[in-house]
PDB file of C-alpha atoms and ligand atoms in Angstrom:
ATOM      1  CA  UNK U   1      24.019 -13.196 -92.351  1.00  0.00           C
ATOM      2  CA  UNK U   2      23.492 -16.958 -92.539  1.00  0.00           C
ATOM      3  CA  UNK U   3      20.627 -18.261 -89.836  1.00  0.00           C
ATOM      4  CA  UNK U   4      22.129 -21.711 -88.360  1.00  0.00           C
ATOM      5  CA  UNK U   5      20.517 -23.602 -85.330  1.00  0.00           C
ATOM      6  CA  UNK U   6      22.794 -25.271 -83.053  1.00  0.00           C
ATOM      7  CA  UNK U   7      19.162 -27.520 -81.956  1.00  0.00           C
ATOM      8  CA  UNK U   8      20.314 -27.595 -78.056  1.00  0.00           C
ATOM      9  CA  UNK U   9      18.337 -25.291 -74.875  1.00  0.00           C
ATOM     10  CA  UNK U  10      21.986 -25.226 -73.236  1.00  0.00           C
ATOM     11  CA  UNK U  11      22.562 -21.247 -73.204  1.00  0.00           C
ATOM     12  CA  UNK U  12      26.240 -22.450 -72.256  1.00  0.00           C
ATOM     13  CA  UNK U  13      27.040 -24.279 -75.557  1.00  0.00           C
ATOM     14  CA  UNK U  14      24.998 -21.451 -77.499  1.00  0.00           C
ATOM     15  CA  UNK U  15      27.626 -18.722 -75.977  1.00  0.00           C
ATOM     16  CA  UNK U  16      30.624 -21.430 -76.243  1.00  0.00           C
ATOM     17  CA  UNK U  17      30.469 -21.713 -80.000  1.00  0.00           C
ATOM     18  CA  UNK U  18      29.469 -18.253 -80.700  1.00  0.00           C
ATOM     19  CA  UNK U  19      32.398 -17.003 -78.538  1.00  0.00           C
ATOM     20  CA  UNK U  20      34.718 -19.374 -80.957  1.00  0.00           C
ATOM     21  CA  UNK U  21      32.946 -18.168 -84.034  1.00  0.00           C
ATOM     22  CA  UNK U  22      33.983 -14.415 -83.060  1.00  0.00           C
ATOM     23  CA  UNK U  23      37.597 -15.843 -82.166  1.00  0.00           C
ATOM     24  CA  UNK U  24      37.795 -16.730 -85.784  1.00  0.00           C
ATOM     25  CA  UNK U  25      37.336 -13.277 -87.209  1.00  0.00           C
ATOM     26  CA  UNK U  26      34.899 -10.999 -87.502  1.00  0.00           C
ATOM     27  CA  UNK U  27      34.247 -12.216 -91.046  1.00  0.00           C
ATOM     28  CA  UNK U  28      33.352 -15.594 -89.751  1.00  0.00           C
ATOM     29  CA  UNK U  29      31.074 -13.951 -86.764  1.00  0.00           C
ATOM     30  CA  UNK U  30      29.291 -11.615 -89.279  1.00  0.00           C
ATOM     31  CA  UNK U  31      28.961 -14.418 -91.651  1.00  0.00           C
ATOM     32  CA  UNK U  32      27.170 -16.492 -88.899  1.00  0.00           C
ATOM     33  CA  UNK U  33      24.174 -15.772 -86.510  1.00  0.00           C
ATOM     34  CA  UNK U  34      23.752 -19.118 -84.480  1.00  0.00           C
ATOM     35  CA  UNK U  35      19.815 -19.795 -83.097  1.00  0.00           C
ATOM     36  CA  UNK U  36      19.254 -22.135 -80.190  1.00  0.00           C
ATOM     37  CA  UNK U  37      15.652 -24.114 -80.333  1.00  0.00           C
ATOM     38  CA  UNK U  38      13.818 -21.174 -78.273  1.00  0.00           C
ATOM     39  CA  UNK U  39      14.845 -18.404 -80.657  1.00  0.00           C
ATOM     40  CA  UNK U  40      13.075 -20.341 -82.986  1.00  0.00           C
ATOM     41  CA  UNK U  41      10.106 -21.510 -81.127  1.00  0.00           C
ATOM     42  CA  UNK U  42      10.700 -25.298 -81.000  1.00  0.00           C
ATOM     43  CA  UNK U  43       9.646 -26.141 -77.146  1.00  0.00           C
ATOM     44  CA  UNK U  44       9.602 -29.792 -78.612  1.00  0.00           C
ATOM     45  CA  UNK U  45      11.635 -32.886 -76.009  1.00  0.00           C
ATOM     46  CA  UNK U  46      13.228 -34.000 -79.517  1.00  0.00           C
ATOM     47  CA  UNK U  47      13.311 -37.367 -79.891  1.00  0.00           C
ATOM     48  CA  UNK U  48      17.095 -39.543 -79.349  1.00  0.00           C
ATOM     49  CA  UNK U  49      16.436 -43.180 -79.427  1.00  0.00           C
ATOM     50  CA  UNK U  50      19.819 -43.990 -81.202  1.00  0.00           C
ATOM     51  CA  UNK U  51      22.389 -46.226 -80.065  1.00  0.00           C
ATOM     52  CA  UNK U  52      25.269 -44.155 -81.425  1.00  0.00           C
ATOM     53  CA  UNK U  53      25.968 -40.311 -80.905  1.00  0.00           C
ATOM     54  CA  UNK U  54      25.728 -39.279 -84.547  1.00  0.00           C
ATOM     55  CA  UNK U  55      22.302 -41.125 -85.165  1.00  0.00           C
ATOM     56  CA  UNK U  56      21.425 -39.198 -82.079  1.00  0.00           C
ATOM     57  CA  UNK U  57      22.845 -36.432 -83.650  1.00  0.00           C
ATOM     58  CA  UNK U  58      21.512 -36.669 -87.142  1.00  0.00           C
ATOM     59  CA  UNK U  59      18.315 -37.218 -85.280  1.00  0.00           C
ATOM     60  CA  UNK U  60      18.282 -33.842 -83.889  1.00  0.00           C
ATOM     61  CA  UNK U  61      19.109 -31.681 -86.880  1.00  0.00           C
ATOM     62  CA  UNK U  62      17.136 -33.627 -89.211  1.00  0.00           C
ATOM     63  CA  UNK U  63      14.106 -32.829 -86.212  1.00  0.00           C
ATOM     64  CA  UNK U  64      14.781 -28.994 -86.682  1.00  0.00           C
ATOM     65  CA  UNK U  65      15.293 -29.255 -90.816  1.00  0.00           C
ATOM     66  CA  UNK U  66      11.574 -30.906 -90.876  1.00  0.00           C
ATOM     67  CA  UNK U  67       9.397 -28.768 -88.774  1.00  0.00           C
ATOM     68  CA  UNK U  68      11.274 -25.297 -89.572  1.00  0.00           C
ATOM     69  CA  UNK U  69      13.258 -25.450 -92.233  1.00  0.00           C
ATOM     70  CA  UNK U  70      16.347 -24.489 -90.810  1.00  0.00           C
ATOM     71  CA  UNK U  71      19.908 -24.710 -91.674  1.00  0.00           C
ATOM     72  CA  UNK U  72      20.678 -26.997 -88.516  1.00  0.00           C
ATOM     73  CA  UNK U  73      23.706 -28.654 -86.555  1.00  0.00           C
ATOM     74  CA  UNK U  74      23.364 -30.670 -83.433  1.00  0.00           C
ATOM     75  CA  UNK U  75      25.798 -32.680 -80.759  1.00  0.00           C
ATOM     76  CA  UNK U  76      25.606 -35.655 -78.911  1.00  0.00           C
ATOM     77  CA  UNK U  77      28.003 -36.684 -76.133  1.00  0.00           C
ATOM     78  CA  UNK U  78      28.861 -39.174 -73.823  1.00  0.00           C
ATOM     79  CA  UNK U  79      31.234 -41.321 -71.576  1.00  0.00           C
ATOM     80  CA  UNK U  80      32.756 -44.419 -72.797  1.00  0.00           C
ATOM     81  CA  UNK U  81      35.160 -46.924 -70.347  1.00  0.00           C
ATOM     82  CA  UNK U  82      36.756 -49.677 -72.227  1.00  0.00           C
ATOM     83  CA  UNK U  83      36.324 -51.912 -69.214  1.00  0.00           C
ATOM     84  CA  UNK U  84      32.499 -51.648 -69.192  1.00  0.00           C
ATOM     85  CA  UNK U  85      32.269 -52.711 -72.838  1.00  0.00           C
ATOM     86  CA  UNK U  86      32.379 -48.643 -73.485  1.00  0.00           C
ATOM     87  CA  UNK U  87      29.093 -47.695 -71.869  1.00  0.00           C
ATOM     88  CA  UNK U  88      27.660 -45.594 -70.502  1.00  0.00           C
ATOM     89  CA  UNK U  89      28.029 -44.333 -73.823  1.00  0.00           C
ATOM     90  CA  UNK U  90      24.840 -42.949 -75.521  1.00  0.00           C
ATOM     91  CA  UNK U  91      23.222 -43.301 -72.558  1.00  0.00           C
ATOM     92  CA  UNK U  92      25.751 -41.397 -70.121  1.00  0.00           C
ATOM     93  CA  UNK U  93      22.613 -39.114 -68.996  1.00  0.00           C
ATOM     94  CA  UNK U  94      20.691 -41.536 -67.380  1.00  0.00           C
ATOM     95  CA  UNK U  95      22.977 -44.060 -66.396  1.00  0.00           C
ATOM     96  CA  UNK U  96      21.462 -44.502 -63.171  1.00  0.00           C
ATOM     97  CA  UNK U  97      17.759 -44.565 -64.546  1.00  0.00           C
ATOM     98  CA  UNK U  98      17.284 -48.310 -63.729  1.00  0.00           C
ATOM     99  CA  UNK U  99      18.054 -47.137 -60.173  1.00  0.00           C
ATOM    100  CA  UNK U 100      15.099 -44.497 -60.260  1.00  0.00           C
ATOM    101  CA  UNK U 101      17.614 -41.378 -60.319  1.00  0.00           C
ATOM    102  CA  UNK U 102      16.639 -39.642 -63.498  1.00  0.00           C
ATOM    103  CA  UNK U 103      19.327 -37.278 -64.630  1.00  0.00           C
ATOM    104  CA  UNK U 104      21.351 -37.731 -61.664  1.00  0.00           C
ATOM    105  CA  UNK U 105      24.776 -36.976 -61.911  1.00  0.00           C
ATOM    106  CA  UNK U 106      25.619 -37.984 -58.067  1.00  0.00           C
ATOM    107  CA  UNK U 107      23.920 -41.442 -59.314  1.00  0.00           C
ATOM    108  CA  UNK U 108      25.411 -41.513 -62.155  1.00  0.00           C
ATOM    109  CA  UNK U 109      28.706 -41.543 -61.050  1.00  0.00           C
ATOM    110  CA  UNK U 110      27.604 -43.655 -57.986  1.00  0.00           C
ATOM    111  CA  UNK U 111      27.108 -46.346 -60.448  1.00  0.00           C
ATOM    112  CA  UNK U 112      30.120 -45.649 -62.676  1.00  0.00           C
ATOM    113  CA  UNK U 113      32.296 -45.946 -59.628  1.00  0.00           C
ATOM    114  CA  UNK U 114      30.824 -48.793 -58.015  1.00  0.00           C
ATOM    115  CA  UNK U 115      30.994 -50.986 -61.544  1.00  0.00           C
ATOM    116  CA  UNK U 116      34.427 -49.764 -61.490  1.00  0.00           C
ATOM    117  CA  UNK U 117      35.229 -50.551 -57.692  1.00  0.00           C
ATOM    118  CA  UNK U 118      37.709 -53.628 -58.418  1.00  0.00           C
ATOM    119  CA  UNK U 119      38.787 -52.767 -61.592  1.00  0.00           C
ATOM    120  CA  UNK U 120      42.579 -51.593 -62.509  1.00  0.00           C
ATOM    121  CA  UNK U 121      41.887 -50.787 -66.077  1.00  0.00           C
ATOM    122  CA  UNK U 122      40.485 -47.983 -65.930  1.00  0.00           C
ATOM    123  CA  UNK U 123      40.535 -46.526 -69.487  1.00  0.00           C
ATOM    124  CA  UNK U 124      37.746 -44.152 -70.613  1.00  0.00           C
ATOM    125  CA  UNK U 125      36.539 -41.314 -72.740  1.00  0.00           C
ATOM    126  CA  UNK U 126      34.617 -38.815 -73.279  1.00  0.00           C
ATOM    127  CA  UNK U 127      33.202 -38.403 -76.807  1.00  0.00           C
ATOM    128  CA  UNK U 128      31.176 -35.914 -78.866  1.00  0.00           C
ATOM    129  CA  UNK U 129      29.812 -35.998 -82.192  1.00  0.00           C
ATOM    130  CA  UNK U 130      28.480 -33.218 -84.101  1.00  0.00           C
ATOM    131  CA  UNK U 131      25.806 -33.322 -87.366  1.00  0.00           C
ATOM    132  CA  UNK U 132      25.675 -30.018 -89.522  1.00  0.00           C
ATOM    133  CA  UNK U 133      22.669 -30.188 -91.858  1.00  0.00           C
ATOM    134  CA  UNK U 134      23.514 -27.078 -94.478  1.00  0.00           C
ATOM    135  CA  UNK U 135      22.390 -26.520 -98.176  1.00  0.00           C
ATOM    136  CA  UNK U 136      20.986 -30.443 -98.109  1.00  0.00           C
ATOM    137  CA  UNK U 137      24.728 -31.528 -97.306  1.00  0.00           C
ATOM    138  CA  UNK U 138      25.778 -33.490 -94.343  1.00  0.00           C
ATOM    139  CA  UNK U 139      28.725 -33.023 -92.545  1.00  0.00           C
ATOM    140  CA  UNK U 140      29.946 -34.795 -89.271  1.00  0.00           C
ATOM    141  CA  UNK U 141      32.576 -33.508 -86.434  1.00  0.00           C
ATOM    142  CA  UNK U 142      33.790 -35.328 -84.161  1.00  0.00           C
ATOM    143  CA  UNK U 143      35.811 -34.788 -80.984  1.00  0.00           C
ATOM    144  CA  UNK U 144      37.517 -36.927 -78.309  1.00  0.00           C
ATOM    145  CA  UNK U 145      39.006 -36.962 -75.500  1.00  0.00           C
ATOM    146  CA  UNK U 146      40.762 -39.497 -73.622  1.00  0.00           C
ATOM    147  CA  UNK U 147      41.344 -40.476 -69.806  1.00  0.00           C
ATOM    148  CA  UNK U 148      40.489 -42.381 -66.759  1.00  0.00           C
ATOM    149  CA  UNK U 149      37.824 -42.858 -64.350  1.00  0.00           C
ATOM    150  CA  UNK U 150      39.339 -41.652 -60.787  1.00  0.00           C
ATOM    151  CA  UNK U 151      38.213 -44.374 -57.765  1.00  0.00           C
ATOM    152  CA  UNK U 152      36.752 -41.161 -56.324  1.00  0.00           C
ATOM    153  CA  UNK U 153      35.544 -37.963 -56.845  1.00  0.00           C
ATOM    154  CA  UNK U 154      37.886 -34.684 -56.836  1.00  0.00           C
ATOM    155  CA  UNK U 155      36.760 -31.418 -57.077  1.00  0.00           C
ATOM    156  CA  UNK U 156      33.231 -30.009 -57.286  1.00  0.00           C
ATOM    157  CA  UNK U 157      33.551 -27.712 -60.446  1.00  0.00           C
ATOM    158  CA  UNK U 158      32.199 -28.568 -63.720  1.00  0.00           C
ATOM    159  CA  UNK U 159      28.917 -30.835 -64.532  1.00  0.00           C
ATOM    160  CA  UNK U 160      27.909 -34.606 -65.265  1.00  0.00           C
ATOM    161  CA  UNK U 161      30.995 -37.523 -64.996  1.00  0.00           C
ATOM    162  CA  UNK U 162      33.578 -34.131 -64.314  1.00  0.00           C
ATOM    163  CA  UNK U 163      34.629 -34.899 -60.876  1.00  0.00           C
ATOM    164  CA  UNK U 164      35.831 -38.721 -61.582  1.00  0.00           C
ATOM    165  CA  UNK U 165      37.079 -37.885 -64.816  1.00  0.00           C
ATOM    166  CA  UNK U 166      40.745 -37.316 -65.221  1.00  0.00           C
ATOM    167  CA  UNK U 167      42.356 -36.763 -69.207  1.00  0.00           C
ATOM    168  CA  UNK U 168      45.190 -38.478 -70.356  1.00  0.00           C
ATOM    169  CA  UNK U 169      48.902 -36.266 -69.285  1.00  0.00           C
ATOM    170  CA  UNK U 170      46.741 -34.660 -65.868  1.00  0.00           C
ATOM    171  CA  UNK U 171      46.772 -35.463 -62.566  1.00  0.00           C
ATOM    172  CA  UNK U 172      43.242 -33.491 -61.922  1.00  0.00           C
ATOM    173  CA  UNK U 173      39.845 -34.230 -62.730  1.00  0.00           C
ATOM    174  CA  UNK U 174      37.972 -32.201 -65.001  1.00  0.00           C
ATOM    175  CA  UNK U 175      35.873 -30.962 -62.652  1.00  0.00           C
ATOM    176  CA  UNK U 176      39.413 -29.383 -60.504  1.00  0.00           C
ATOM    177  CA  UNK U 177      40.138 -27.684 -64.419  1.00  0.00           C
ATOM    178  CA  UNK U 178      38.853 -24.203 -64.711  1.00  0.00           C
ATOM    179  CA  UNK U 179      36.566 -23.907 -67.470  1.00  0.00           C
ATOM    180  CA  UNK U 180      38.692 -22.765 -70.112  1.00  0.00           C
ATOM    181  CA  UNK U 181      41.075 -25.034 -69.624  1.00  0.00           C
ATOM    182  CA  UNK U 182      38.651 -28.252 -70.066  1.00  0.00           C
ATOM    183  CA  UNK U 183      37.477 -26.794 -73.317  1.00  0.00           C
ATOM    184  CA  UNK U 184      41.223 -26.178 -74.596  1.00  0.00           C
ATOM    185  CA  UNK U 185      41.410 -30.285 -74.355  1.00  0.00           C
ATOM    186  CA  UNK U 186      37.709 -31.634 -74.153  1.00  0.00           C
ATOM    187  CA  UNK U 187      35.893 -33.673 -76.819  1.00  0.00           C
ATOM    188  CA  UNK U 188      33.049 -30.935 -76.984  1.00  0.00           C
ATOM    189  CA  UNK U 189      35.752 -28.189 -77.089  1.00  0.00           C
ATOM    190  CA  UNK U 190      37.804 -30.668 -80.057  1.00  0.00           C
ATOM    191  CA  UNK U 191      34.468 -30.948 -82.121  1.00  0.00           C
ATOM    192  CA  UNK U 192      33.606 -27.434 -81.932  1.00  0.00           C
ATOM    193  CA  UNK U 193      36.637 -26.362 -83.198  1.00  0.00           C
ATOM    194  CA  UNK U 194      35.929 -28.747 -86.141  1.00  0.00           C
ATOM    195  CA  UNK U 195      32.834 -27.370 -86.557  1.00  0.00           C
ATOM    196  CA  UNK U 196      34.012 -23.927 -86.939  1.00  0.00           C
ATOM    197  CA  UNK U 197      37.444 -24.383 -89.051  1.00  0.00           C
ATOM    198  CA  UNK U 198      35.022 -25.996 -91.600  1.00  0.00           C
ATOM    199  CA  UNK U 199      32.526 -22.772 -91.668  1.00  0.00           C
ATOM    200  CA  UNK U 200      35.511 -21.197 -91.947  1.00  0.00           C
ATOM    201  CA  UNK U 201      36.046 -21.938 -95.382  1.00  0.00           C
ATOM    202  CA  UNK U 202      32.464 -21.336 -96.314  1.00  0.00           C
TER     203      UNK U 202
HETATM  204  P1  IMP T   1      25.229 -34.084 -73.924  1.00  0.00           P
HETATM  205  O1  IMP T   1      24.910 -34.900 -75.144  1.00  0.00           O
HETATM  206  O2  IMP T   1      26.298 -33.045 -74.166  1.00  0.00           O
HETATM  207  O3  IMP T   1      24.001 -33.492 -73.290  1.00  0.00           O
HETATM  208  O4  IMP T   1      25.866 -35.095 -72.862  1.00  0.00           O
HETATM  209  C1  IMP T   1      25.154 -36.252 -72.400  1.00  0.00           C
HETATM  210  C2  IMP T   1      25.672 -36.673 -71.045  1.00  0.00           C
HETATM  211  O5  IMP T   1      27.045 -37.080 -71.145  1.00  0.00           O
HETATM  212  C3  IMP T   1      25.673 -35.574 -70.004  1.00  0.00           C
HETATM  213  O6  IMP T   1      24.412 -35.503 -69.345  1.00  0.00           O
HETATM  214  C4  IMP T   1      26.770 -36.034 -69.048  1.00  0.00           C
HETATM  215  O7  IMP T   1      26.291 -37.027 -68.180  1.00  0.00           O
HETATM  216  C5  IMP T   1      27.772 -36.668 -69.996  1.00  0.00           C
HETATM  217  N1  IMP T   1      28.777 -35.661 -70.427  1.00  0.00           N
HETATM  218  C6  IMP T   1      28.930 -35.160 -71.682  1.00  0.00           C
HETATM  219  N2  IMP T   1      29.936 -34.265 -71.711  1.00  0.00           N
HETATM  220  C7  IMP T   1      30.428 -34.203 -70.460  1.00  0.00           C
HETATM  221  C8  IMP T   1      31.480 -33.447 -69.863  1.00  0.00           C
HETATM  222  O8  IMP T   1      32.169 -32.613 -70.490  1.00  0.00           O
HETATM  223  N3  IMP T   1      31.693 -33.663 -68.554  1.00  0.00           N
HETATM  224  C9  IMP T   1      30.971 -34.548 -67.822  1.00  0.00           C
HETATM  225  N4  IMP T   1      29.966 -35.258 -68.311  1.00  0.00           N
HETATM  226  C10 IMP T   1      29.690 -35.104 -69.638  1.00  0.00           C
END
């Protein structure tokens, strides 16, 4: 079986693509075994100073290739709205960092909504980008998924920008979508799916 790294600490995206993996087939899953950063012993912050999501991306897996040697993919995401010159973009995390909230989401989207407060055009989306480092090849993914930002929050599920982000053809935010259904339309869910078609024909 083939030892990939998906270089993330998010158990949640660990089980999300292995889930899809074993979706595929069981020849894909046996084909497969996906390692997050602790099953290999990297406890390293890893650097992402890009301005885009796939240097941020590249960044990552390149990180994990180095120091162990691995077979590597990583993802980047973030929140773009057309009206704010598409940030918050790469830096979607810490939006509200200039306000002293540090991986906030509440001040995150306290900011979003106030820069957004007399705006109609309220365009926006939610990207990801994935970088697959295998047998010195690279390979990019990408997913997105497209929207608008709400003038207030609804609902209370989900994580991050969810509750004041609503996808284009839906009249609820993703954060008022049970899980499965966000990843049947999100950009993570859309780049995933990428990600594993294209093992697929390995
Ligand atoms: P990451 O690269 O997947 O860690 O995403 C970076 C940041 O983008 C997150 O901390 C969130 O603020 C935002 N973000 C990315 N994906 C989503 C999503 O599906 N819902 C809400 N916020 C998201």
């Amino acid at each position: 079986m083939k030892k990939i790294v998906f270089a993330t600490n998010n158990r949640h995206k660990i089980e999300e693509i292995s889930a899809l993996l074993n979706e595929c087939g069981s020849e894909v899953g046996e084909k497969f075994e996906i390692l997050s950063l602790s099953d290999i012993g990297c406890t390293a912050d890893i650097p992402e100073t890009s301005e885009t999501f796939s240097g941020n991306a590249l960044q990552k897996a390149e990180y994990v290739k180095t120091h162990f040697d691995y077979d590597c993919f990583a993802d980047d995401s973030g929140l773009e709205v057309r009206a704010l010159g598409m940030a918050p973009g790469v830096h979607s995390a810490r939006y509200a960092a200039d306000e002293g909230f540090d991986h906030d989401s509440e001040a995150n989207m306290d900011k979003l909504l106030s820069r957004m407060a007399k705006i109609q055009h309220r365009e926006a989306q939610f990207r990801t980008v994935i970088v697959l480092l295998l047998d010195g090849q690279m390979f990019e993914f990408e997913g997105i998924c497209k929207g608008t930002i709400a003038t207030e929050r609804m609902g209370s599920g989900g994580f991050g920008y969810d509750p004041i982000f609503v996808p284009e053809g839906h009249e609820e935010s993703f954060a008022q979508m049970g899980m499965e259904a966000k990843n049947a339309i999100s950009h993570r869910g859309k780049a995933v799916r990428q990600l594993v078609d294209f093992l697929k024909t390995l």
